[in-house]
Amino acid sequence: MKFAAALLLSSAALVNAPSAFAAPDVVVSIKPIHSLVASIMKGVGEPKLIVEGATSPHTFTMKPSNARTLENADLVFWVGHGMEAFMEKPLEALASKAKVATLEDAPGLEKLPFREGGAFEAHDDGDEVEERGHAGEDHADHDAEHHAEGHEDHDHEGYDTHLWLDPMNAKAIAAEIAKVLVSADPANAATYQANGAALMKDLDALDAELKTALAPVKDKPFVVFHDAYQYFEHRYGVAVAGSITVSPETIPGAERIGEIHKKVTELGATCVFAEPQFEPKLVAVVTEGTPARSGTLDPEAATLKEGPNLYFELMRGLASSMKNCLSQGT
């Protein structure tokens, strides 16, 4: 009895004592990255998310609750200046005690330059249409307009920052996340490493699954709401023919809409895809009088519940929406 009582008291002391294995306070900017962090932190803790619900990072505004979350953070993960412009000043002002991991700098990432010209025009004024294929032109004006004011001094904006839309990039990002977590919280290193290894296998399996799913519709051209899908397109060979707007912050003018309508007709685009956060009427205008069907793509997971499974749901959802719309009538 004395031994049992002593064991009980000892157990109670351990429960009430601060754990050496307690998780750091981790904050993540956007849902796709949050999903990868949550996968690697399984069994240790749950990261907090800044851009919740159906809000787009392109139009997000920080709230007081977000500021408090950053103030309490030990570790912050974000893509970087080009994607989450709204976080740059708050990170400097509020997250002074936190380690900030900028994932666009992760080793092994494939980075694709912005597309400009023609169906992916530079949005100088929303209406000017240029010929496609100016691969060597200066991106400075494009960069300054594509991103929030005050970020022109960064060189990160010369490429498309929707990096996660290629599972191989997701693997590079996940490897960096695991490395940062192990360094910040060595007591839980074994769990982070095991979760990271499992995630790598799952991402390889997802990649093979998506290649098989999209193979039958690879050659069917389609138009997207904004030019967010370059990494997905590059990985799986799907035929994105153009975008209604280059950046969701820029409302396309009448001439731009007319040009895309013409492209849909000329190219025989099978589908025009909207996005859940933005004006669907523009898609209806672009497809009016053409045989093109409409669908919805969700590159930033606006409609999905955050968590470890979100990344896989996001990528499967993109593939499923493309396949379902593009395969109709074939």
PDB file of N, CA and C in Angstrom, residues 112-194:
ATOM      1  N   LEU A 112       9.233  28.957 -60.302  1.00  0.00           N
ATOM      2  CA  LEU A 112       8.882  29.300 -61.677  1.00  0.00           C
ATOM      3  C   LEU A 112       8.619  30.800 -61.778  1.00  0.00           C
ATOM      4  N   PRO A 113       9.181  31.468 -62.786  1.00  0.00           N
ATOM      5  CA  PRO A 113       8.966  32.921 -62.925  1.00  0.00           C
ATOM      6  C   PRO A 113       7.523  33.233 -63.289  1.00  0.00           C
ATOM      7  N   PHE A 114       7.084  34.456 -62.955  1.00  0.00           N
ATOM      8  CA  PHE A 114       5.764  34.904 -63.378  1.00  0.00           C
ATOM      9  C   PHE A 114       5.658  34.823 -64.885  1.00  0.00           C
ATOM     10  N   ARG A 115       4.462  34.474 -65.347  1.00  0.00           N
ATOM     11  CA  ARG A 115       4.208  34.487 -66.784  1.00  0.00           C
ATOM     12  C   ARG A 115       3.625  35.846 -67.159  1.00  0.00           C
ATOM     13  N   GLU A 116       4.047  36.352 -68.297  1.00  0.00           N
ATOM     14  CA  GLU A 116       3.531  37.623 -68.774  1.00  0.00           C
ATOM     15  C   GLU A 116       3.265  37.547 -70.266  1.00  0.00           C
ATOM     16  N   GLY A 117       2.386  38.441 -70.732  1.00  0.00           N
ATOM     17  CA  GLY A 117       2.088  38.529 -72.147  1.00  0.00           C
ATOM     18  C   GLY A 117       0.862  37.720 -72.522  1.00  0.00           C
ATOM     19  N   GLY A 118       0.071  38.229 -73.448  1.00  0.00           N
ATOM     20  CA  GLY A 118      -1.074  37.519 -73.992  1.00  0.00           C
ATOM     21  C   GLY A 118      -2.054  37.071 -72.930  1.00  0.00           C
ATOM     22  N   ALA A 119      -2.293  35.771 -72.887  1.00  0.00           N
ATOM     23  CA  ALA A 119      -3.281  35.221 -71.965  1.00  0.00           C
ATOM     24  C   ALA A 119      -2.845  35.329 -70.512  1.00  0.00           C
ATOM     25  N   PHE A 120      -1.554  35.625 -70.285  1.00  0.00           N
ATOM     26  CA  PHE A 120      -1.054  35.874 -68.928  1.00  0.00           C
ATOM     27  C   PHE A 120      -0.426  37.263 -68.896  1.00  0.00           C
ATOM     28  N   GLU A 121      -1.200  38.265 -69.336  1.00  0.00           N
ATOM     29  CA  GLU A 121      -0.642  39.603 -69.522  1.00  0.00           C
ATOM     30  C   GLU A 121      -0.131  40.217 -68.232  1.00  0.00           C
ATOM     31  N   ALA A 122       0.845  41.109 -68.372  1.00  0.00           N
ATOM     32  CA  ALA A 122       1.246  41.957 -67.252  1.00  0.00           C
ATOM     33  C   ALA A 122       0.132  42.950 -67.017  1.00  0.00           C
ATOM     34  N   HIS A 123      -0.231  43.132 -65.724  1.00  0.00           N
ATOM     35  CA  HIS A 123      -1.404  43.960 -65.455  1.00  0.00           C
ATOM     36  C   HIS A 123      -1.017  45.415 -65.194  1.00  0.00           C
ATOM     37  N   ASP A 124      -0.469  46.077 -66.233  1.00  0.00           N
ATOM     38  CA  ASP A 124      -0.078  47.472 -66.078  1.00  0.00           C
ATOM     39  C   ASP A 124      -1.282  48.340 -65.729  1.00  0.00           C
ATOM     40  N   ASP A 125      -2.394  48.146 -66.477  1.00  0.00           N
ATOM     41  CA  ASP A 125      -3.574  48.951 -66.178  1.00  0.00           C
ATOM     42  C   ASP A 125      -4.842  48.106 -66.196  1.00  0.00           C
ATOM     43  N   GLY A 126      -4.697  46.786 -66.302  1.00  0.00           N
ATOM     44  CA  GLY A 126      -5.862  45.904 -66.308  1.00  0.00           C
ATOM     45  C   GLY A 126      -6.449  45.701 -67.674  1.00  0.00           C
ATOM     46  N   ASP A 127      -6.102  46.553 -68.664  1.00  0.00           N
ATOM     47  CA  ASP A 127      -6.731  46.442 -69.967  1.00  0.00           C
ATOM     48  C   ASP A 127      -5.734  46.216 -71.096  1.00  0.00           C
ATOM     49  N   GLU A 128      -4.472  46.544 -70.865  1.00  0.00           N
ATOM     50  CA  GLU A 128      -3.501  46.424 -71.940  1.00  0.00           C
ATOM     51  C   GLU A 128      -3.181  44.958 -72.181  1.00  0.00           C
ATOM     52  N   VAL A 129      -3.240  44.537 -73.449  1.00  0.00           N
ATOM     53  CA  VAL A 129      -2.958  43.152 -73.803  1.00  0.00           C
ATOM     54  C   VAL A 129      -1.660  43.098 -74.590  1.00  0.00           C
ATOM     55  N   GLU A 130      -0.733  42.244 -74.131  1.00  0.00           N
ATOM     56  CA  GLU A 130       0.552  42.105 -74.791  1.00  0.00           C
ATOM     57  C   GLU A 130       0.645  40.739 -75.449  1.00  0.00           C
ATOM     58  N   GLU A 131       1.577  40.594 -76.371  1.00  0.00           N
ATOM     59  CA  GLU A 131       1.802  39.291 -76.986  1.00  0.00           C
ATOM     60  C   GLU A 131       2.471  38.377 -75.977  1.00  0.00           C
ATOM     61  N   ARG A 132       2.065  37.106 -75.944  1.00  0.00           N
ATOM     62  CA  ARG A 132       2.646  36.130 -75.031  1.00  0.00           C
ATOM     63  C   ARG A 132       4.049  35.774 -75.481  1.00  0.00           C
ATOM     64  N   GLY A 133       4.913  35.440 -74.493  1.00  0.00           N
ATOM     65  CA  GLY A 133       6.221  34.897 -74.841  1.00  0.00           C
ATOM     66  C   GLY A 133       7.366  35.835 -74.580  1.00  0.00           C
ATOM     67  N   HIS A 134       7.142  36.950 -73.853  1.00  0.00           N
ATOM     68  CA  HIS A 134       8.245  37.864 -73.549  1.00  0.00           C
ATOM     69  C   HIS A 134       9.007  37.350 -72.339  1.00  0.00           C
ATOM     70  N   ALA A 135       9.661  36.223 -72.491  1.00  0.00           N
ATOM     71  CA  ALA A 135      10.278  35.565 -71.334  1.00  0.00           C
ATOM     72  C   ALA A 135      11.390  36.395 -70.728  1.00  0.00           C
ATOM     73  N   GLY A 136      12.046  37.225 -71.530  1.00  0.00           N
ATOM     74  CA  GLY A 136      13.188  37.947 -71.002  1.00  0.00           C
ATOM     75  C   GLY A 136      12.896  39.358 -70.550  1.00  0.00           C
ATOM     76  N   GLU A 137      11.600  39.779 -70.565  1.00  0.00           N
ATOM     77  CA  GLU A 137      11.308  41.169 -70.243  1.00  0.00           C
ATOM     78  C   GLU A 137      11.518  41.453 -68.762  1.00  0.00           C
ATOM     79  N   ASP A 138      11.660  42.748 -68.463  1.00  0.00           N
ATOM     80  CA  ASP A 138      11.876  43.180 -67.090  1.00  0.00           C
ATOM     81  C   ASP A 138      10.615  42.982 -66.271  1.00  0.00           C
ATOM     82  N   HIS A 139      10.734  42.330 -65.119  1.00  0.00           N
ATOM     83  CA  HIS A 139       9.583  42.060 -64.270  1.00  0.00           C
ATOM     84  C   HIS A 139       9.376  43.132 -63.200  1.00  0.00           C
ATOM     85  N   ALA A 140      10.173  44.169 -63.182  1.00  0.00           N
ATOM     86  CA  ALA A 140      10.131  45.100 -62.050  1.00  0.00           C
ATOM     87  C   ALA A 140       8.765  45.737 -61.872  1.00  0.00           C
ATOM     88  N   ASP A 141       8.177  46.242 -62.981  1.00  0.00           N
ATOM     89  CA  ASP A 141       6.865  46.881 -62.857  1.00  0.00           C
ATOM     90  C   ASP A 141       5.818  45.877 -62.430  1.00  0.00           C
ATOM     91  N   HIS A 142       5.894  44.686 -62.999  1.00  0.00           N
ATOM     92  CA  HIS A 142       4.941  43.625 -62.645  1.00  0.00           C
ATOM     93  C   HIS A 142       5.021  43.300 -61.161  1.00  0.00           C
ATOM     94  N   ASP A 143       6.243  43.167 -60.670  1.00  0.00           N
ATOM     95  CA  ASP A 143       6.432  42.807 -59.270  1.00  0.00           C
ATOM     96  C   ASP A 143       5.857  43.877 -58.341  1.00  0.00           C
ATOM     97  N   ALA A 144       6.124  45.116 -58.655  1.00  0.00           N
ATOM     98  CA  ALA A 144       5.687  46.201 -57.785  1.00  0.00           C
ATOM     99  C   ALA A 144       4.174  46.245 -57.681  1.00  0.00           C
ATOM    100  N   GLU A 145       3.470  45.944 -58.792  1.00  0.00           N
ATOM    101  CA  GLU A 145       2.022  45.972 -58.773  1.00  0.00           C
ATOM    102  C   GLU A 145       1.441  44.685 -58.227  1.00  0.00           C
ATOM    103  N   HIS A 146       2.136  43.581 -58.410  1.00  0.00           N
ATOM    104  CA  HIS A 146       1.584  42.283 -57.987  1.00  0.00           C
ATOM    105  C   HIS A 146       1.552  42.147 -56.474  1.00  0.00           C
ATOM    106  N   HIS A 147       2.388  42.869 -55.786  1.00  0.00           N
ATOM    107  CA  HIS A 147       2.490  42.716 -54.343  1.00  0.00           C
ATOM    108  C   HIS A 147       2.185  44.012 -53.624  1.00  0.00           C
ATOM    109  N   ALA A 148       1.916  43.891 -52.330  1.00  0.00           N
ATOM    110  CA  ALA A 148       1.487  45.045 -51.546  1.00  0.00           C
ATOM    111  C   ALA A 148       2.568  46.113 -51.515  1.00  0.00           C
ATOM    112  N   GLU A 149       2.131  47.344 -51.333  1.00  0.00           N
ATOM    113  CA  GLU A 149       3.039  48.483 -51.284  1.00  0.00           C
ATOM    114  C   GLU A 149       4.063  48.301 -50.175  1.00  0.00           C
ATOM    115  N   GLY A 150       5.303  48.615 -50.490  1.00  0.00           N
ATOM    116  CA  GLY A 150       6.333  48.547 -49.461  1.00  0.00           C
ATOM    117  C   GLY A 150       7.220  47.334 -49.565  1.00  0.00           C
ATOM    118  N   HIS A 151       7.001  46.485 -50.603  1.00  0.00           N
ATOM    119  CA  HIS A 151       7.812  45.272 -50.708  1.00  0.00           C
ATOM    120  C   HIS A 151       8.694  45.280 -51.951  1.00  0.00           C
ATOM    121  N   GLU A 152       8.850  46.437 -52.571  1.00  0.00           N
ATOM    122  CA  GLU A 152       9.625  46.496 -53.808  1.00  0.00           C
ATOM    123  C   GLU A 152      11.101  46.212 -53.575  1.00  0.00           C
ATOM    124  N   ASP A 153      11.546  46.307 -52.319  1.00  0.00           N
ATOM    125  CA  ASP A 153      12.970  46.140 -52.063  1.00  0.00           C
ATOM    126  C   ASP A 153      13.359  44.686 -51.914  1.00  0.00           C
ATOM    127  N   HIS A 154      12.410  43.757 -52.087  1.00  0.00           N
ATOM    128  CA  HIS A 154      12.737  42.347 -51.959  1.00  0.00           C
ATOM    129  C   HIS A 154      12.902  41.718 -53.344  1.00  0.00           C
ATOM    130  N   ASP A 155      13.798  40.766 -53.433  1.00  0.00           N
ATOM    131  CA  ASP A 155      14.002  40.106 -54.715  1.00  0.00           C
ATOM    132  C   ASP A 155      13.249  38.789 -54.785  1.00  0.00           C
ATOM    133  N   HIS A 156      12.349  38.508 -53.806  1.00  0.00           N
ATOM    134  CA  HIS A 156      11.633  37.247 -53.772  1.00  0.00           C
ATOM    135  C   HIS A 156      10.475  37.222 -54.764  1.00  0.00           C
ATOM    136  N   GLU A 157      10.074  38.387 -55.293  1.00  0.00           N
ATOM    137  CA  GLU A 157       8.836  38.464 -56.031  1.00  0.00           C
ATOM    138  C   GLU A 157       9.000  38.212 -57.523  1.00  0.00           C
ATOM    139  N   GLY A 158      10.177  37.772 -57.970  1.00  0.00           N
ATOM    140  CA  GLY A 158      10.370  37.499 -59.383  1.00  0.00           C
ATOM    141  C   GLY A 158       9.819  36.155 -59.798  1.00  0.00           C
ATOM    142  N   TYR A 159       9.220  35.417 -58.867  1.00  0.00           N
ATOM    143  CA  TYR A 159       8.667  34.107 -59.208  1.00  0.00           C
ATOM    144  C   TYR A 159       7.302  33.922 -58.553  1.00  0.00           C
ATOM    145  N   ASP A 160       6.551  32.977 -59.098  1.00  0.00           N
ATOM    146  CA  ASP A 160       5.230  32.621 -58.593  1.00  0.00           C
ATOM    147  C   ASP A 160       5.394  31.992 -57.204  1.00  0.00           C
ATOM    148  N   THR A 161       4.655  32.491 -56.220  1.00  0.00           N
ATOM    149  CA  THR A 161       4.834  32.007 -54.847  1.00  0.00           C
ATOM    150  C   THR A 161       3.807  30.963 -54.420  1.00  0.00           C
ATOM    151  N   HIS A 162       3.000  30.447 -55.346  1.00  0.00           N
ATOM    152  CA  HIS A 162       2.084  29.346 -55.014  1.00  0.00           C
ATOM    153  C   HIS A 162       2.867  28.024 -55.058  1.00  0.00           C
ATOM    154  N   LEU A 163       3.953  28.000 -54.314  1.00  0.00           N
ATOM    155  CA  LEU A 163       4.953  26.925 -54.400  1.00  0.00           C
ATOM    156  C   LEU A 163       4.408  25.559 -54.026  1.00  0.00           C
ATOM    157  N   TRP A 164       3.427  25.514 -53.122  1.00  0.00           N
ATOM    158  CA  TRP A 164       2.940  24.245 -52.586  1.00  0.00           C
ATOM    159  C   TRP A 164       2.144  23.415 -53.595  1.00  0.00           C
ATOM    160  N   LEU A 165       1.802  23.983 -54.753  1.00  0.00           N
ATOM    161  CA  LEU A 165       0.950  23.263 -55.688  1.00  0.00           C
ATOM    162  C   LEU A 165       1.707  22.242 -56.540  1.00  0.00           C
ATOM    163  N   ASP A 166       2.874  21.874 -56.108  1.00  0.00           N
ATOM    164  CA  ASP A 166       3.637  20.746 -56.644  1.00  0.00           C
ATOM    165  C   ASP A 166       4.058  19.903 -55.439  1.00  0.00           C
ATOM    166  N   PRO A 167       3.636  18.636 -55.354  1.00  0.00           N
ATOM    167  CA  PRO A 167       4.003  17.824 -54.187  1.00  0.00           C
ATOM    168  C   PRO A 167       5.502  17.708 -53.957  1.00  0.00           C
ATOM    169  N   MET A 168       6.305  17.853 -55.016  1.00  0.00           N
ATOM    170  CA  MET A 168       7.747  17.808 -54.822  1.00  0.00           C
ATOM    171  C   MET A 168       8.234  19.070 -54.091  1.00  0.00           C
ATOM    172  N   ASN A 169       7.611  20.197 -54.369  1.00  0.00           N
ATOM    173  CA  ASN A 169       7.898  21.396 -53.583  1.00  0.00           C
ATOM    174  C   ASN A 169       7.389  21.235 -52.157  1.00  0.00           C
ATOM    175  N   ALA A 170       6.231  20.592 -52.015  1.00  0.00           N
ATOM    176  CA  ALA A 170       5.710  20.340 -50.664  1.00  0.00           C
ATOM    177  C   ALA A 170       6.692  19.492 -49.868  1.00  0.00           C
ATOM    178  N   LYS A 171       7.364  18.547 -50.523  1.00  0.00           N
ATOM    179  CA  LYS A 171       8.372  17.733 -49.839  1.00  0.00           C
ATOM    180  C   LYS A 171       9.549  18.603 -49.376  1.00  0.00           C
ATOM    181  N   ALA A 172       9.987  19.524 -50.229  1.00  0.00           N
ATOM    182  CA  ALA A 172      11.093  20.413 -49.850  1.00  0.00           C
ATOM    183  C   ALA A 172      10.682  21.314 -48.686  1.00  0.00           C
ATOM    184  N   ILE A 173       9.448  21.807 -48.723  1.00  0.00           N
ATOM    185  CA  ILE A 173       8.935  22.650 -47.645  1.00  0.00           C
ATOM    186  C   ILE A 173       8.829  21.844 -46.355  1.00  0.00           C
ATOM    187  N   ALA A 174       8.299  20.616 -46.457  1.00  0.00           N
ATOM    188  CA  ALA A 174       8.143  19.762 -45.274  1.00  0.00           C
ATOM    189  C   ALA A 174       9.498  19.425 -44.653  1.00  0.00           C
ATOM    190  N   ALA A 175      10.497  19.188 -45.480  1.00  0.00           N
ATOM    191  CA  ALA A 175      11.835  18.889 -44.958  1.00  0.00           C
ATOM    192  C   ALA A 175      12.374  20.080 -44.167  1.00  0.00           C
ATOM    193  N   GLU A 176      12.133  21.287 -44.669  1.00  0.00           N
ATOM    194  CA  GLU A 176      12.591  22.486 -43.956  1.00  0.00           C
ATOM    195  C   GLU A 176      11.803  22.678 -42.661  1.00  0.00           C
ATOM    196  N   ILE A 177      10.498  22.420 -42.707  1.00  0.00           N
ATOM    197  CA  ILE A 177       9.672  22.529 -41.493  1.00  0.00           C
ATOM    198  C   ILE A 177      10.199  21.584 -40.414  1.00  0.00           C
ATOM    199  N   ALA A 178      10.440  20.326 -40.798  1.00  0.00           N
ATOM    200  CA  ALA A 178      10.937  19.343 -39.832  1.00  0.00           C
ATOM    201  C   ALA A 178      12.291  19.767 -39.260  1.00  0.00           C
ATOM    202  N   LYS A 179      13.152  20.277 -40.116  1.00  0.00           N
ATOM    203  CA  LYS A 179      14.482  20.719 -39.674  1.00  0.00           C
ATOM    204  C   LYS A 179      14.358  21.849 -38.655  1.00  0.00           C
ATOM    205  N   VAL A 180      13.483  22.813 -38.925  1.00  0.00           N
ATOM    206  CA  VAL A 180      13.304  23.953 -38.026  1.00  0.00           C
ATOM    207  C   VAL A 180      12.701  23.502 -36.696  1.00  0.00           C
ATOM    208  N   LEU A 181      11.712  22.612 -36.762  1.00  0.00           N
ATOM    209  CA  LEU A 181      11.084  22.120 -35.535  1.00  0.00           C
ATOM    210  C   LEU A 181      12.075  21.334 -34.677  1.00  0.00           C
ATOM    211  N   VAL A 182      12.877  20.499 -35.298  1.00  0.00           N
ATOM    212  CA  VAL A 182      13.883  19.723 -34.556  1.00  0.00           C
ATOM    213  C   VAL A 182      14.870  20.658 -33.866  1.00  0.00           C
ATOM    214  N   SER A 183      15.294  21.699 -34.576  1.00  0.00           N
ATOM    215  CA  SER A 183      16.240  22.654 -34.002  1.00  0.00           C
ATOM    216  C   SER A 183      15.620  23.438 -32.844  1.00  0.00           C
ATOM    217  N   ALA A 184      14.349  23.824 -33.012  1.00  0.00           N
ATOM    218  CA  ALA A 184      13.676  24.636 -31.993  1.00  0.00           C
ATOM    219  C   ALA A 184      13.220  23.811 -30.797  1.00  0.00           C
ATOM    220  N   ASP A 185      12.969  22.519 -31.010  1.00  0.00           N
ATOM    221  CA  ASP A 185      12.387  21.668 -29.971  1.00  0.00           C
ATOM    222  C   ASP A 185      13.036  20.283 -30.012  1.00  0.00           C
ATOM    223  N   PRO A 186      14.323  20.192 -29.665  1.00  0.00           N
ATOM    224  CA  PRO A 186      15.041  18.916 -29.786  1.00  0.00           C
ATOM    225  C   PRO A 186      14.454  17.805 -28.926  1.00  0.00           C
ATOM    226  N   ALA A 187      13.728  18.135 -27.866  1.00  0.00           N
ATOM    227  CA  ALA A 187      13.134  17.090 -27.019  1.00  0.00           C
ATOM    228  C   ALA A 187      12.135  16.240 -27.788  1.00  0.00           C
ATOM    229  N   ASN A 188      11.509  16.826 -28.803  1.00  0.00           N
ATOM    230  CA  ASN A 188      10.519  16.096 -29.611  1.00  0.00           C
ATOM    231  C   ASN A 188      11.047  15.746 -31.001  1.00  0.00           C
ATOM    232  N   ALA A 189      12.358  15.775 -31.153  1.00  0.00           N
ATOM    233  CA  ALA A 189      12.965  15.564 -32.469  1.00  0.00           C
ATOM    234  C   ALA A 189      12.570  14.238 -33.099  1.00  0.00           C
ATOM    235  N   ALA A 190      12.536  13.158 -32.308  1.00  0.00           N
ATOM    236  CA  ALA A 190      12.241  11.836 -32.864  1.00  0.00           C
ATOM    237  C   ALA A 190      10.840  11.801 -33.477  1.00  0.00           C
ATOM    238  N   THR A 191       9.878  12.459 -32.827  1.00  0.00           N
ATOM    239  CA  THR A 191       8.510  12.493 -33.358  1.00  0.00           C
ATOM    240  C   THR A 191       8.449  13.303 -34.643  1.00  0.00           C
ATOM    241  N   TYR A 192       9.098  14.463 -34.645  1.00  0.00           N
ATOM    242  CA  TYR A 192       9.109  15.282 -35.860  1.00  0.00           C
ATOM    243  C   TYR A 192       9.743  14.528 -37.030  1.00  0.00           C
ATOM    244  N   GLN A 193      10.823  13.844 -36.753  1.00  0.00           N
ATOM    245  CA  GLN A 193      11.521  13.121 -37.822  1.00  0.00           C
ATOM    246  C   GLN A 193      10.681  11.958 -38.344  1.00  0.00           C
ATOM    247  N   ALA A 194      10.034  11.229 -37.451  1.00  0.00           N
ATOM    248  CA  ALA A 194       9.188  10.104 -37.876  1.00  0.00           C
ATOM    249  C   ALA A 194       7.988  10.608 -38.671  1.00  0.00           C
TER     250      ALA A 194
END
